[in-house]
Amino acid sequence: MEPKKKLTELFLSGNLTESWKNIMEIKENERKSSHEIYQLLTETMEFVSEMWEENQITAAEEQIASYICKSILNNYSLKYIHNVHIASNKAMFLCLGEKQDIGTYILSNMFKEGGWSSRVLEVDMTIDYIVGYSLEWRPHLIWLSISNVYHLHKLKKYSEELIKLHSPKILVGGNLANNYELERYTAPGVIIIRNLKQAIEWINQTGTETNGIALTNREI
């Protein structure tokens, strides 16, 4: 069975033990890199979303799959990213009006492996809360994820408010990034990341410049 479909079945079953076992078999036996594991998780959750949109599964089943995926990411982080040195760079992630925030957790893990300290904000946080939290924690990078055209109006407002705080880098990704010219909806200086490959390239370039770390070359 195709790995994505097998993992989808395990996620929908709610069996965390078997899901984690499957990921470990793929990681260890097939010697997959971290970014290949993240790509598989991304494709799996995209497949789950497609099934929900086509009424093949219920909203409750989709939430079960999301919970399992988040648990997998947490376990993966504890197992493989515990030896990352104390990071000087900080990255903050949030979704604009989205309930499905798996992508931000995947990105958070990727940045941790690239040598960043990383935090994911809960969905539906107000701009006032986000600004206040940013001023307190002072992240060097803020990632805005957007997947629905109905939230495009938020993108420009949020990017304009956040980029002027303490001049953090603002990156924008999500499902819309590969299909829309998001530059029209963002403040000047915002970087659009259109897919997982570009995210890895950005992390590698930035990490190599600051502390010599390259995600795709690390043996973890």
XYZ file of C-alpha atoms in Angstrom:
220
model
C 0.000 0.000 0.000
C 1.161 3.523 -0.753
C 2.778 4.998 2.423
C 0.472 8.020 2.394
C -2.668 5.883 2.248
C -1.453 3.462 4.905
C -0.618 6.341 7.224
C -4.004 7.914 6.510
C -5.759 4.725 7.606
C -3.737 4.622 10.810
C -4.400 8.284 11.581
C -8.135 7.911 11.009
C -8.218 4.824 13.231
C -6.918 6.940 16.107
C -4.177 4.419 16.867
C -1.203 6.514 17.965
C 0.974 3.510 18.825
C 0.685 1.932 15.373
C 0.985 5.319 13.647
C 4.230 6.066 15.467
C 5.511 2.552 14.778
C 4.829 3.049 11.071
C 6.699 6.365 11.015
C 9.669 4.820 12.814
C 9.799 1.918 10.362
C 9.871 4.357 7.462
C 12.459 6.569 9.169
C 14.819 3.841 10.351
C 14.381 0.990 7.856
C 14.189 3.154 4.741
C 16.676 5.691 6.137
C 14.453 8.644 5.346
C 15.590 12.152 6.199
C 13.543 14.418 8.430
C 12.326 16.546 5.561
C 11.119 13.391 3.774
C 9.161 12.437 6.895
C 7.666 15.931 7.051
C 6.742 15.712 3.377
C 4.955 12.404 4.014
C 3.040 13.888 6.949
C 2.088 16.907 4.845
C 0.816 14.730 1.990
C -1.071 12.505 4.436
C -2.919 15.401 6.048
C -3.661 16.928 2.638
C -5.197 13.581 1.667
C -7.248 13.579 4.878
C -8.508 17.083 4.059
C -9.474 15.980 0.552
C -11.425 13.047 1.987
C -13.288 15.398 4.321
C -14.085 17.844 1.497
C -15.486 14.939 -0.540
C -17.580 13.735 2.453
C -15.670 10.465 2.671
C -14.954 11.081 6.352
C -16.608 13.129 9.091
C -15.271 16.288 10.718
C -14.712 14.250 13.881
C -12.539 11.771 11.985
C -10.518 14.625 10.506
C -9.940 15.978 14.018
C -8.792 12.542 15.177
C -6.265 12.422 12.331
C -5.061 15.929 13.237
C -4.585 14.913 16.868
C -2.579 11.828 15.876
C -0.413 13.868 13.500
C 0.332 16.491 16.169
C 1.242 13.733 18.615
C 3.566 12.186 16.031
C 5.270 15.546 15.499
C 5.706 15.993 19.244
C 7.168 12.501 19.632
C 9.452 13.078 16.665
C 10.684 16.340 18.140
C 11.438 14.714 21.497
C 13.277 11.810 19.867
C 15.304 13.581 17.195
C 15.609 17.265 18.062
C 16.603 17.085 21.733
C 20.278 17.566 20.890
C 19.887 20.876 19.080
C 22.023 23.549 20.723
C 20.427 26.473 22.551
C 19.047 28.589 19.738
C 19.664 32.304 19.434
C 17.133 32.830 16.638
C 13.404 32.720 17.422
C 10.575 31.777 15.047
C 6.853 32.236 15.726
C 4.097 30.554 13.698
C 0.392 31.269 13.355
C -2.554 30.545 11.066
C -4.908 33.229 9.811
C -8.441 32.121 10.621
C -7.658 28.444 10.140
C -8.669 25.550 12.356
C -6.288 23.208 10.535
C -2.823 24.157 11.773
C -0.850 20.954 11.201
C 1.364 22.700 8.651
C 2.582 25.176 11.250
C 3.602 22.367 13.601
C 5.525 20.678 10.793
C 7.285 23.963 10.032
C 8.001 24.488 13.710
C 9.817 21.149 13.850
C 11.744 21.992 10.690
C 12.944 25.277 12.121
C 13.940 23.601 15.393
C 16.103 21.197 13.428
C 17.566 24.191 11.619
C 18.724 25.626 14.930
C 15.808 27.927 15.803
C 13.793 28.298 18.970
C 10.208 27.857 17.796
C 6.700 28.532 19.117
C 3.263 27.979 17.570
C 0.414 30.282 18.580
C -3.106 28.938 18.921
C -5.470 29.578 16.025
C -7.803 32.581 15.942
C -5.596 34.837 18.061
C -6.457 38.528 17.647
C -3.939 40.894 16.089
C -3.693 42.752 19.411
C -2.727 39.544 21.217
C -0.213 38.601 18.504
C 1.379 42.057 18.587
C 1.603 41.952 22.384
C 3.127 38.479 22.389
C 5.601 39.475 19.672
C 6.734 42.500 21.670
C 7.248 40.280 24.706
C 9.062 37.352 23.040
C 10.614 39.366 20.163
C 10.874 36.644 17.498
C 13.345 37.171 14.662
C 10.864 35.554 12.261
C 7.072 35.407 12.110
C 5.408 32.877 9.801
C 1.853 33.555 8.662
C -0.011 30.588 7.186
C -3.067 31.148 4.986
C -5.175 28.550 3.203
C -8.514 30.267 2.582
C -9.253 33.218 0.283
C -11.750 34.524 2.818
C -8.856 35.486 5.074
C -6.785 37.372 2.508
C -7.948 40.675 3.985
C -6.256 39.696 7.250
C -2.956 38.968 5.547
C -2.152 42.548 4.582
C -3.270 43.931 7.945
C -1.317 41.387 9.964
C 1.844 41.630 7.851
C 1.821 45.440 8.002
C 1.331 45.467 11.771
C 3.944 42.822 12.526
C 6.754 43.878 10.202
C 7.038 47.301 11.832
C 7.319 46.021 15.418
C 11.048 45.291 15.721
C 11.703 44.504 12.039
C 11.217 40.717 12.224
C 11.343 38.761 8.987
C 7.797 37.972 7.869
C 7.303 34.768 5.876
C 3.971 33.732 4.377
C 3.046 30.180 3.386
C 0.080 27.822 3.275
C -2.090 26.329 0.561
C -2.756 29.690 -1.099
C 0.932 30.512 -1.450
C 1.367 28.220 -4.444
C -1.777 29.368 -6.257
C -2.128 33.100 -5.588
C 0.072 36.143 -6.091
C 0.141 36.851 -2.388
C 2.535 39.750 -2.875
C -0.564 41.830 -3.625
C -1.888 41.123 -0.145
C 1.253 41.603 1.926
C 3.382 44.457 3.202
C 6.610 45.308 1.330
C 9.491 43.082 2.370
C 7.384 40.023 3.147
C 8.801 36.741 1.796
C 6.413 34.255 0.152
C 7.289 30.570 0.647
C 5.340 28.501 -1.880
C 6.110 24.929 -0.801
C 7.996 22.716 1.639
C 11.083 22.610 -0.584
C 11.382 26.405 -0.553
C 10.981 26.400 3.232
C 13.863 23.938 3.598
C 16.017 25.984 1.220
C 15.290 29.155 3.208
C 16.133 27.466 6.518
C 19.356 26.047 5.100
C 20.455 29.354 3.617
C 19.667 31.334 6.756
C 21.020 28.693 9.122
C 24.277 28.332 7.221
C 24.756 32.097 7.249
C 24.140 32.401 11.010
C 25.324 29.183 12.639
C 26.412 26.716 9.979
C 23.416 24.398 10.298
C 21.807 22.890 7.205
C 18.638 20.865 7.759
C 19.010 18.506 4.802
C 22.579 17.615 5.711
C 22.080 16.826 9.368
C 22.191 13.208 10.424
C 19.198 12.962 12.755
